[in-house]
Amino acid sequence: MRRMIEANAWTAGLAVLLVLLLAATKLIQPEFGVSGLDSVARSALPFAFATLAMAVVIISGGIDLSVAAMMAVASVTAAVLMDGATDGQAVVVVLAVLALGAVMGAINGSLIVVTRVPDIVVTLAMLFVWQGVALLILNAPGGAAAPWLRALAVGGVTLPGVPPALTEWIPKALVFLLVAVAVIWLPIRRAKLGLMFHAVGSDALAAFRSGVPVGRTRIAAYAVCGVFAALGGLSVTMSTGIGEPIPGPYLLASVAAAVLGGVVLGGGRGGLVGPILAVFVLRLVRLDLTLLSVDPNVAAIIEGTIMVAVVMFGAVLATRGRHA
Amino acid sequence: MTTIESPMNRVGRLMVDQPLVPLTLILLALIAVLAILNPAILSMFWVSNTLKIAIPLAMLAACQTLTMLTGGIDLSAGTAATIAAYVTATATPLIGAPGAIGIAMCCALAIGAVNGIGVAFARVHPLIMTLGTGLIATGCLLVYQRSVISTGTIYPEVLVWLGTGRTFGLPNGLVLFVPFAALILWAQRRTGFGRLLYAVGSNEAAARLSGVRVWQVHLALYSLSGVIAGLSGLLYLGMVKTASLSLALPLDLPSVAAAVIGGTSIFGGRGGYGGTILGALILTVLTTMLTLMQIPEGGRRILFGLIILLVTALYIRLTDRS
């Protein structure tokens, strides 16, 4: 019970921090409004999915360094297949890319379980493999995205029958993110699988002795991670309109956001709400630095320092937890 | 001999105990395949060229080997090398070669020291820590680049001589590399620091309980790794004579691969620099072969990734059995 309150306190603290940052943004830039909110949500989308992917594997006691590379594979596959496709075909492409993500994740997970090589080494090796695959599919940025897919993440929500003024301020990108999480994660969380992720993450041996199929649970966690990574890749294609074969800076950012969101490195603790809030906190910090007209390269240094500090802090906490 | 060993077991033991023997055989086999593919390629010039290309790789792989002995890794090595090279090239017109090289090495040392602090005190996983410092350092390099964009670049004579010159048909880089390799090989087996690396890598808790100050080992190790990366960056600068912002980054992955192929365990406690040198040579010959067969960059990355995975899995199998 106490732990639950503590966990929720962390998430609530993040939410307060987010509101404070939003207020600060408004102070710095009085014109910051609906369109600003929209662009923040859109730019945060790939980061959010990368973080969700990372959070799921960390919760189940692993880590996946190949998240950014898998996103690149998903992004180029979608862009190449969608180039010149009709709307109907594009829907099939989206589903195929999600399936591809699950397969890539499952390959990562199976390799970890079968070869018994630690996750960090396997996913490091697979990072290079997926990078290579992305480059083989598309050598330079290119391809196209279906217009309806691009429209999914741009602008505000309009519902038929509801006055637009009521809903227009909600960015579609945010709704897209929440719907994706609700469709993929909620059923897993409510089912036995979610419990098994946490069980394997907190103590694999204990989980094994209580009859949890540890290997299969791990593979499932990596497959879910792959699906989120595929969504991340899709959102890159959605916002830029092209496929991007060189992985973006999502690896460290996703680990940092997951740790800041209350997911403990080493596994077993945390949810997905905290990491999502953490992504927006980190993106708003970046936005504020830009609005304060800090040199973008200096902003990158500050951002990197914050992320490393967060991960360091999380590692210290994790070590303390193990000793206690 | 009371137990009958299966051939697989015997090969396994050989690979674990004497990795240099099978590695040399692999290298010779690759050269033989290359000779069959293109008989005209084998010449003194080719040998010298292969050595020249392999030297910076082998030096950068020294960072990976030493950190991997303690169970770590240094993914900022490529960035440290790039920064050292870039700073040297752009600062030479302003303050002369010795000063520029000095500043460049200080930058590389600083990156290593930050890694060391993170790993030693905050206990961050080295992989994440070095990735993070790499990112921050790249940001710093971009800021630096804007401030010096007009000064132009000069490549110090010494580095060009080391990087591209030849004496008696052999690359001059060996003048730097042979003492360097000898020093590392001597240090890893015969000095207290070298043995501490193995001790921390085999069993950190046991090492700590026997009085080793593990944080000192980590701090010294990652600082050393930064310095080595800086050195290899300087050598690479002399070789390619271009100061770009992503100079040594393509060497990051091969340097990890070279150490892994050379039999250094990524979990720590086993391996050594001798194997890594052979690993770097094997990778260089392999790259030549892939270029001859016109495999695109993507295919090369896939292959390198799979090699790391396969070799690590193989070593785990072999050490489990013996």
XYZ file of C-alpha atoms in Angstrom:
646
model
C 0.000 0.000 0.000
C 2.746 2.415 0.981
C 4.700 1.545 -2.111
C 1.647 2.260 -4.205
C 1.274 5.695 -2.665
C 4.978 6.315 -3.188
C 4.770 5.251 -6.824
C 1.760 7.464 -7.390
C 3.423 10.307 -5.547
C 6.277 10.139 -8.049
C 3.863 10.270 -10.970
C 1.885 13.095 -9.353
C 5.123 14.997 -8.777
C 5.959 14.618 -12.452
C 2.520 15.891 -13.411
C 3.015 18.954 -11.186
C 6.444 19.500 -12.747
C 4.863 19.290 -16.196
C 2.241 21.903 -15.290
C 4.947 24.173 -13.851
C 6.978 23.812 -17.045
C 3.915 24.624 -19.151
C 3.361 27.741 -17.039
C 7.033 28.663 -17.429
C 6.751 28.247 -21.186
C 3.731 30.531 -21.203
C 5.696 33.104 -19.178
C 8.686 33.007 -21.533
C 6.576 33.088 -24.665
C 3.164 34.698 -24.040
C 1.949 33.602 -27.497
C 2.491 29.956 -26.580
C -0.915 28.412 -27.128
C -2.750 25.790 -29.112
C -0.311 25.622 -32.009
C 2.648 25.472 -29.618
C 1.032 22.635 -27.704
C 0.400 20.854 -30.985
C 4.006 21.082 -32.146
C 5.295 19.925 -28.735
C 3.012 16.888 -28.871
C 4.053 16.109 -32.428
C 7.790 16.397 -31.769
C 7.426 14.331 -28.584
C 5.630 11.473 -30.343
C 8.671 9.436 -31.516
C 10.372 10.027 -28.162
C 7.253 8.894 -26.328
C 7.010 5.629 -28.256
C 10.741 4.960 -27.886
C 10.381 5.517 -24.143
C 7.356 3.222 -23.909
C 9.285 0.522 -25.783
C 12.233 0.921 -23.424
C 10.018 1.042 -20.315
C 8.316 -2.262 -21.113
C 11.595 -4.185 -21.387
C 13.139 -2.471 -18.361
C 10.071 -3.365 -16.287
C 10.499 -7.007 -17.291
C 14.146 -6.907 -16.220
C 15.936 -6.304 -19.520
C 17.124 -3.435 -21.664
C 16.926 -2.909 -25.402
C 19.632 -0.829 -27.026
C 18.261 -1.474 -30.496
C 15.064 0.573 -30.019
C 16.237 3.484 -32.180
C 17.503 1.130 -34.897
C 14.200 -0.783 -34.939
C 12.409 2.537 -35.280
C 14.571 3.299 -38.315
C 13.665 -0.058 -39.881
C 9.941 0.556 -39.273
C 10.193 4.101 -40.605
C 11.887 3.167 -43.885
C 9.699 0.093 -44.422
C 6.564 2.193 -44.022
C 7.867 4.974 -46.252
C 9.019 2.635 -49.015
C 5.830 0.562 -49.058
C 3.549 3.609 -48.826
C 5.233 5.382 -51.747
C 2.498 5.448 -54.371
C 0.111 3.212 -52.423
C -3.622 3.909 -52.190
C -5.270 4.699 -48.841
C -6.503 1.128 -48.477
C -3.057 -0.286 -49.149
C -1.569 2.169 -46.669
C -3.732 0.705 -43.881
C -2.339 -2.737 -44.693
C 1.164 -1.264 -44.681
C 0.652 0.205 -41.198
C -0.536 -3.142 -39.856
C 2.358 -4.903 -41.580
C 4.866 -2.493 -40.033
C 3.409 -3.102 -36.569
C 3.702 -6.851 -37.170
C 7.268 -6.307 -38.369
C 7.989 -4.491 -35.117
C 6.651 -7.413 -33.095
C 8.776 -9.826 -35.144
C 11.937 -7.727 -34.717
C 11.348 -7.532 -30.978
C 10.639 -11.244 -30.769
C 13.901 -11.957 -32.624
C 15.792 -9.851 -30.070
C 14.055 -11.625 -27.194
C 14.515 -15.114 -28.634
C 18.212 -14.508 -29.225
C 18.592 -13.436 -25.588
C 16.718 -16.480 -24.290
C 18.252 -19.041 -26.652
C 21.904 -17.941 -26.684
C 21.915 -16.967 -22.980
C 24.057 -13.963 -23.946
C 23.100 -10.997 -21.715
C 20.432 -8.680 -23.128
C 22.765 -5.692 -23.239
C 25.205 -7.516 -25.561
C 22.556 -9.081 -27.778
C 20.707 -5.831 -28.310
C 23.984 -3.990 -28.904
C 24.779 -6.474 -31.675
C 21.205 -6.265 -32.985
C 21.481 -2.464 -32.942
C 24.056 -2.802 -35.708
C 22.061 -5.478 -37.498
C 18.858 -3.388 -37.581
C 20.854 -0.318 -38.635
C 22.211 -2.361 -41.515
C 18.750 -3.610 -42.432
C 17.392 -0.062 -42.484
C 20.261 1.042 -44.744
C 19.666 -1.905 -47.078
C 15.969 -1.022 -47.392
C 16.605 2.657 -48.013
C 20.057 4.089 -48.545
C 19.113 7.735 -48.067
C 16.040 9.465 -46.605
C 13.165 8.981 -49.009
C 9.807 7.327 -49.638
C 6.480 8.858 -48.732
C 3.684 8.728 -46.168
C -0.029 8.414 -46.861
C -1.788 11.792 -46.442
C -4.364 10.436 -43.977
C -1.570 9.070 -41.806
C 0.130 12.440 -41.766
C -3.200 14.099 -40.922
C -3.513 11.764 -37.908
C -0.824 13.652 -36.001
C -1.317 17.227 -37.200
C -3.703 19.783 -35.745
C -6.418 19.561 -33.091
C -9.170 17.071 -32.491
C -12.556 17.675 -34.084
C -15.431 15.401 -33.169
C -18.701 15.355 -35.103
C -21.534 16.780 -33.016
C -19.270 18.486 -30.472
C -18.545 22.199 -30.843
C -14.967 22.519 -32.210
C -14.062 25.097 -29.578
C -14.374 22.404 -26.887
C -11.962 19.903 -28.410
C -9.766 21.829 -30.821
C -7.067 22.589 -28.256
C -6.297 18.885 -27.769
C -3.437 17.911 -30.111
C -4.239 14.918 -32.290
C -0.735 13.581 -31.711
C -1.472 13.292 -27.982
C -4.738 11.464 -28.660
C -2.915 9.146 -31.065
C -0.371 8.368 -28.343
C -2.982 7.729 -25.667
C -5.119 5.564 -27.964
C -2.089 3.479 -28.955
C -1.145 2.968 -25.297
C -4.742 2.112 -24.368
C -5.106 -0.415 -27.188
C -1.734 -2.127 -26.679
C -0.801 -1.768 -23.036
C -4.090 -1.744 -21.075
C -5.182 -5.260 -22.128
C -1.696 -6.606 -21.338
C -1.627 -4.888 -17.955
C -5.019 -6.231 -16.995
C -4.133 -9.744 -18.170
C -1.742 -12.224 -16.622
C 1.011 -11.158 -19.006
C 1.423 -7.748 -17.354
C 1.795 -9.376 -13.968
C 4.325 -11.815 -15.443
C 6.395 -8.914 -16.839
C 6.637 -7.438 -13.345
C 7.297 -10.832 -11.767
C 10.138 -11.721 -14.134
C 11.526 -8.221 -13.766
C 11.657 -8.209 -9.990
C 12.976 -11.748 -9.492
C 13.341 -14.140 -12.430
C 14.162 -17.147 -10.236
C 11.184 -16.618 -7.942
C 8.966 -16.136 -10.963
C 10.268 -19.364 -12.495
C 9.562 -21.292 -9.275
C 6.028 -19.924 -9.171
C 5.436 -21.363 -12.621
C 5.968 -18.338 -14.834
C 7.428 -19.329 -18.217
C 10.355 -16.902 -17.869
C 11.777 -17.317 -21.379
C 8.457 -16.840 -23.132
C 7.582 -13.844 -20.941
C 10.894 -12.201 -21.848
C 10.265 -12.784 -25.551
C 6.761 -11.331 -25.183
C 8.155 -8.224 -23.461
C 10.611 -7.674 -26.305
C 7.836 -8.214 -28.856
C 5.713 -5.511 -27.154
C 8.807 -3.322 -27.140
C 9.145 -3.968 -30.883
C 5.534 -2.917 -31.503
C 6.056 0.360 -29.648
C 9.313 0.891 -31.554
C 7.434 0.312 -34.823
C 4.875 2.923 -33.741
C 7.786 5.252 -33.021
C 9.191 4.655 -36.498
C 5.747 5.248 -38.006
C 5.421 8.515 -36.127
C 8.797 9.646 -37.513
C 7.490 8.957 -41.017
C 4.184 10.622 -40.095
C 5.747 13.874 -38.973
C 8.417 14.154 -41.678
C 6.638 12.441 -44.561
C 9.722 10.388 -45.423
C 11.590 7.341 -44.163
C 14.750 7.993 -42.135
C 17.334 5.157 -42.297
C 19.772 6.722 -39.782
C 18.478 6.138 -36.232
C 17.674 9.313 -34.315
C 18.959 10.186 -30.840
C 16.300 8.101 -29.149
C 18.373 5.554 -27.236
C 19.699 7.642 -24.357
C 16.599 9.846 -24.367
C 14.349 6.807 -23.932
C 16.381 5.360 -21.062
C 16.489 8.758 -19.353
C 12.754 9.346 -19.746
C 11.921 5.846 -18.508
C 14.114 6.316 -15.420
C 12.735 9.807 -14.788
C 9.264 8.295 -15.173
C 9.803 6.021 -12.203
C 10.839 2.807 -13.975
C 13.650 1.281 -11.923
C 16.687 0.051 -13.877
C 16.932 -3.652 -13.095
C 13.254 -4.257 -13.440
C 10.076 -5.031 -11.595
C 8.861 -1.547 -10.793
C 7.129 1.228 -12.675
C 4.334 1.808 -15.140
C 3.873 3.579 -18.431
C 2.123 6.763 -17.248
C 5.211 8.147 -15.526
C 7.479 7.678 -18.575
C 4.962 9.451 -20.842
C 4.860 12.419 -18.451
C 8.659 12.334 -18.260
C 8.967 12.532 -22.059
C 6.857 15.688 -22.104
C 8.859 17.159 -19.227
C 12.102 16.590 -21.146
C 10.654 17.951 -24.394
C 9.351 21.070 -22.645
C 12.782 21.695 -21.130
C 14.180 21.546 -24.650
C 11.476 23.890 -25.941
C 12.095 26.388 -23.135
C 15.805 26.411 -23.914
C 14.980 27.147 -27.558
C 12.526 29.892 -26.585
C 15.169 31.448 -24.348
C 17.221 31.614 -27.575
C 19.955 29.346 -26.285
C 22.245 28.142 -29.078
C 20.721 24.812 -30.225
C 24.063 23.043 -29.813
C 24.416 24.352 -26.277
C 20.837 23.237 -25.674
C 21.848 19.764 -26.876
C 24.707 19.750 -24.362
C 22.395 20.832 -21.518
C 19.824 18.241 -22.543
C 22.474 15.509 -22.708
C 23.793 16.501 -19.286
C 20.293 16.366 -17.801
C 19.720 12.925 -19.297
C 23.033 11.548 -18.047
C 22.369 13.047 -14.613
C 18.929 11.422 -14.509
C 20.328 8.023 -15.467
C 23.157 8.398 -12.906
C 20.635 9.307 -10.226
C 18.495 6.300 -11.192
C 21.516 3.999 -11.052
C 22.418 5.294 -7.580
C 18.848 4.690 -6.420
C 18.850 1.186 -7.915
C 22.108 0.301 -6.116
C 20.745 1.668 -2.827
C 17.580 -0.404 -3.320
C 19.604 -3.573 -3.825
C 21.643 -3.012 -0.675
C 18.654 -2.167 1.502
C 43.884 -39.192 -19.723
C 40.949 -40.967 -18.219
C 38.196 -39.011 -19.898
C 37.790 -39.058 -23.626
C 37.307 -35.566 -24.960
C 35.110 -34.987 -27.926
C 36.708 -33.029 -30.765
C 34.297 -30.179 -30.078
C 35.473 -30.008 -26.476
C 39.095 -30.029 -27.473
C 38.596 -27.257 -30.013
C 36.645 -25.361 -27.395
C 39.385 -25.656 -24.817
C 41.945 -24.586 -27.379
C 39.896 -21.512 -28.274
C 39.448 -20.524 -24.649
C 43.008 -21.191 -23.483
C 44.956 -20.223 -26.578
C 42.765 -17.906 -28.637
C 45.766 -16.700 -30.624
C 46.201 -20.031 -32.440
C 42.724 -20.310 -34.002
C 42.666 -16.567 -34.655
C 45.895 -16.764 -36.638
C 44.444 -19.681 -38.597
C 41.288 -17.660 -39.352
C 43.399 -14.711 -40.508
C 45.462 -16.956 -42.817
C 42.303 -18.603 -44.165
C 40.772 -15.198 -44.950
C 43.936 -14.115 -46.755
C 43.849 -17.380 -48.721
C 40.240 -16.725 -49.766
C 41.209 -13.213 -50.766
C 44.075 -14.583 -52.853
C 41.663 -16.898 -54.646
C 39.174 -14.073 -55.269
C 41.780 -11.743 -56.654
C 45.292 -13.210 -56.997
C 46.748 -9.886 -58.107
C 45.970 -8.209 -54.785
C 48.589 -9.930 -52.642
C 51.754 -7.872 -52.587
C 54.083 -6.157 -50.185
C 52.158 -2.966 -50.860
C 48.876 -4.610 -49.881
C 50.348 -5.978 -46.653
C 51.681 -2.573 -45.747
C 48.355 -0.939 -46.591
C 46.405 -3.445 -44.521
C 48.697 -2.814 -41.558
C 48.294 0.932 -42.004
C 44.497 0.704 -41.914
C 44.470 -1.789 -39.061
C 46.663 0.286 -36.717
C 44.143 3.007 -35.701
C 41.465 0.329 -35.407
C 43.678 -1.806 -33.183
C 44.476 1.205 -30.994
C 40.836 2.141 -30.602
C 40.087 -1.501 -29.867
C 42.572 -1.265 -26.984
C 40.030 1.012 -25.247
C 37.375 -1.660 -25.680
C 39.688 -4.487 -24.601
C 40.807 -2.808 -21.388
C 37.307 -1.675 -20.397
C 35.814 -5.035 -21.343
C 38.307 -6.781 -19.043
C 36.450 -5.157 -16.143
C 33.084 -5.959 -17.685
C 32.600 -2.486 -19.145
C 32.739 -0.976 -22.611
C 33.690 2.430 -23.991
C 31.291 3.661 -26.648
C 32.629 7.213 -26.376
C 36.021 6.115 -27.737
C 35.096 7.037 -31.314
C 33.880 10.450 -30.191
C 36.996 11.061 -28.087
C 39.180 10.160 -31.069
C 37.202 12.451 -33.371
C 37.405 15.362 -30.938
C 41.150 14.914 -30.441
C 41.664 14.896 -34.203
C 39.403 17.872 -34.880
C 40.867 20.002 -32.110
C 44.402 19.232 -33.273
C 43.648 20.140 -36.880
C 41.863 23.392 -36.097
C 44.009 24.609 -33.201
C 47.353 24.088 -34.953
C 47.073 27.246 -37.096
C 46.460 29.272 -33.927
C 48.930 27.925 -31.398
C 51.212 25.485 -33.201
C 51.272 21.717 -33.269
C 52.590 20.836 -29.776
C 50.069 23.059 -28.025
C 47.205 21.827 -30.164
C 48.083 18.200 -29.560
C 48.339 18.931 -25.850
C 44.889 20.517 -25.730
C 43.441 17.691 -27.827
C 44.791 15.051 -25.462
C 43.413 16.994 -22.483
C 39.951 16.922 -24.109
C 40.207 13.167 -24.642
C 41.377 12.718 -21.053
C 38.465 14.821 -19.802
C 35.943 12.635 -21.628
C 37.536 9.540 -20.152
C 37.600 11.056 -16.670
C 33.891 11.941 -16.830
C 33.165 8.350 -17.867
C 35.292 7.142 -14.997
C 33.496 9.340 -12.465
C 30.088 8.141 -13.662
C 31.051 4.488 -13.608
C 33.084 4.622 -10.393
C 30.858 6.751 -8.167
C 27.343 6.739 -9.616
C 27.650 3.085 -10.697
C 25.954 3.800 -14.025
C 26.310 0.966 -16.499
C 29.416 1.852 -18.559
C 27.511 1.381 -21.789
C 24.937 4.039 -20.912
C 27.470 6.325 -19.286
C 29.873 6.309 -22.243
C 27.011 6.699 -24.688
C 25.856 9.763 -22.733
C 29.270 11.404 -22.526
C 29.697 10.695 -26.233
C 26.482 12.593 -26.885
C 27.445 15.537 -24.671
C 30.945 15.650 -26.137
C 29.536 15.708 -29.680
C 27.415 18.713 -28.657
C 30.528 20.444 -27.284
C 32.365 19.683 -30.527
C 29.556 21.312 -32.552
C 29.745 24.438 -30.393
C 33.533 24.487 -30.736
C 33.288 24.008 -34.491
C 31.229 27.182 -34.891
C 33.796 29.248 -33.042
C 36.772 28.090 -35.122
C 35.100 27.693 -38.478
C 37.281 30.380 -40.105
C 40.725 29.355 -38.880
C 41.260 26.611 -41.432
C 43.023 23.357 -40.729
C 46.648 22.305 -40.648
C 47.758 18.721 -40.136
C 50.944 18.519 -38.055
C 53.879 17.073 -40.013
C 54.561 14.435 -37.392
C 51.063 12.991 -37.660
C 51.107 12.936 -41.450
C 54.469 11.184 -41.348
C 53.104 8.640 -38.870
C 49.833 8.191 -40.719
C 50.873 7.969 -44.346
C 54.641 7.595 -44.568
C 56.457 4.364 -45.256
C 59.931 3.206 -44.360
C 61.342 0.054 -45.980
C 57.858 -0.651 -47.305
C 56.295 -0.698 -43.850
C 53.935 2.014 -42.552
C 55.484 4.497 -40.138
C 52.482 4.064 -37.848
C 54.260 0.994 -36.510
C 56.769 3.333 -34.834
C 53.944 4.414 -32.533
C 52.001 1.190 -32.500
C 54.698 -1.374 -31.666
C 55.815 0.302 -28.401
C 52.166 1.018 -27.589
C 51.128 -2.622 -28.064
C 54.176 -3.849 -26.161
C 53.316 -1.535 -23.285
C 49.688 -2.706 -23.128
C 50.649 -6.366 -23.410
C 53.236 -5.926 -20.668
C 50.888 -3.894 -18.476
C 47.968 -6.292 -18.698
C 49.953 -9.294 -17.450
C 52.906 -7.968 -15.493
C 51.695 -4.922 -13.603
C 49.434 -4.523 -10.620
C 47.031 -2.367 -12.609
C 46.645 -5.034 -15.291
C 45.944 -7.741 -12.729
C 43.448 -5.468 -10.982
C 41.526 -5.179 -14.257
C 41.205 -8.952 -14.452
C 40.333 -9.159 -10.757
C 37.574 -6.559 -10.937
C 36.227 -8.137 -14.114
C 36.139 -11.705 -12.779
C 34.458 -10.898 -9.511
C 34.003 -7.348 -8.424
C 32.634 -8.226 -4.985
C 35.583 -10.528 -4.258
C 38.014 -7.879 -5.477
C 36.409 -5.287 -3.220
C 36.459 -7.634 -0.232
C 40.147 -8.333 -0.792
C 40.853 -4.636 -0.399
C 40.818 -3.391 -3.979
C 39.488 0.142 -4.225
C 37.328 -0.561 -7.239
C 36.493 3.091 -7.844
C 40.164 3.949 -8.286
C 40.509 1.174 -10.853
C 37.490 2.408 -12.806
C 38.553 6.040 -12.692
C 42.080 5.255 -13.889
C 40.857 2.795 -16.488
C 38.348 5.080 -18.212
C 40.766 8.023 -18.124
C 43.400 5.810 -19.740
C 40.845 4.681 -22.286
C 40.132 8.310 -23.178
C 43.838 9.010 -23.660
C 44.273 5.954 -25.886
C 41.235 6.992 -27.925
C 42.731 10.465 -28.323
C 46.031 8.997 -29.512
C 44.335 6.817 -32.095
C 42.348 9.838 -33.266
C 45.603 11.735 -33.856
C 47.010 8.829 -35.822
C 43.816 8.541 -37.847
C 43.929 12.266 -38.598
C 47.407 11.848 -40.031
C 46.158 8.949 -42.111
C 43.028 10.434 -43.673
C 44.075 14.122 -43.530
C 40.505 15.410 -43.220
C 39.124 17.021 -40.093
C 35.471 16.076 -40.121
C 32.963 15.993 -37.285
C 32.401 12.267 -37.704
C 35.994 11.250 -38.392
C 36.464 8.175 -36.213
C 32.809 7.361 -35.559
C 32.721 4.619 -38.242
C 35.453 2.864 -36.216
C 33.265 2.556 -33.101
C 31.511 -0.660 -34.049
C 34.538 -2.386 -35.609
C 36.574 -1.621 -32.485
C 34.076 -3.492 -30.313
C 33.953 -6.273 -32.885
C 37.766 -6.537 -32.985
C 37.975 -6.982 -29.214
C 35.159 -9.536 -29.154
C 36.622 -11.536 -32.039
C 39.989 -11.417 -30.300
C 38.573 -13.459 -27.457
C 38.077 -10.734 -24.856
C 34.953 -11.530 -22.903
C 32.444 -8.704 -22.817
C 31.560 -9.833 -19.275
C 35.057 -9.208 -17.986
C 37.928 -11.176 -16.582
C 39.069 -12.982 -19.714
C 40.958 -12.057 -22.843
C 43.817 -9.776 -23.708
C 45.236 -7.328 -26.177
C 47.111 -9.923 -28.273
C 43.855 -11.371 -29.545
C 42.477 -7.905 -30.197
C 45.367 -7.039 -32.545
C 44.622 -10.197 -34.541
C 40.919 -9.329 -34.401
C 41.623 -5.899 -35.895
C 43.685 -7.510 -38.690
C 40.926 -10.050 -39.366
C 38.324 -7.285 -39.605
C 40.498 -5.220 -41.941
C 41.036 -8.195 -44.277
C 37.329 -9.000 -44.039
C 36.423 -5.415 -44.991
C 38.710 -5.621 -48.019
C 36.963 -8.816 -49.005
C 33.480 -7.292 -48.596
C 34.549 -4.309 -50.673
C 35.853 -6.647 -53.383
C 32.512 -8.466 -53.365
C 30.712 -5.085 -53.480
C 28.622 -5.609 -50.351
C 26.861 -2.345 -49.429
C 27.412 -0.553 -46.109
C 24.160 -1.960 -44.681
C 25.249 -5.531 -45.321
C 28.586 -4.836 -43.686
C 26.920 -3.559 -40.505
C 24.614 -6.578 -40.364
C 27.591 -8.882 -40.751
C 29.603 -7.123 -38.016
C 26.627 -7.241 -35.646
C 26.078 -10.934 -36.295
C 29.794 -11.651 -35.812
C 29.737 -10.004 -32.364
C 26.636 -11.982 -31.402
C 27.883 -15.311 -32.765
C 31.352 -15.077 -31.236
C 29.953 -14.085 -27.829
C 27.407 -16.931 -27.907
C 30.144 -19.348 -28.954
C 32.449 -18.301 -26.110
C 29.600 -18.687 -23.615
C 28.945 -22.234 -24.873
C 32.626 -23.123 -24.723
C 33.323 -21.735 -21.270
C 30.193 -23.391 -19.878
C 31.432 -26.774 -20.963
C 35.019 -26.531 -19.816
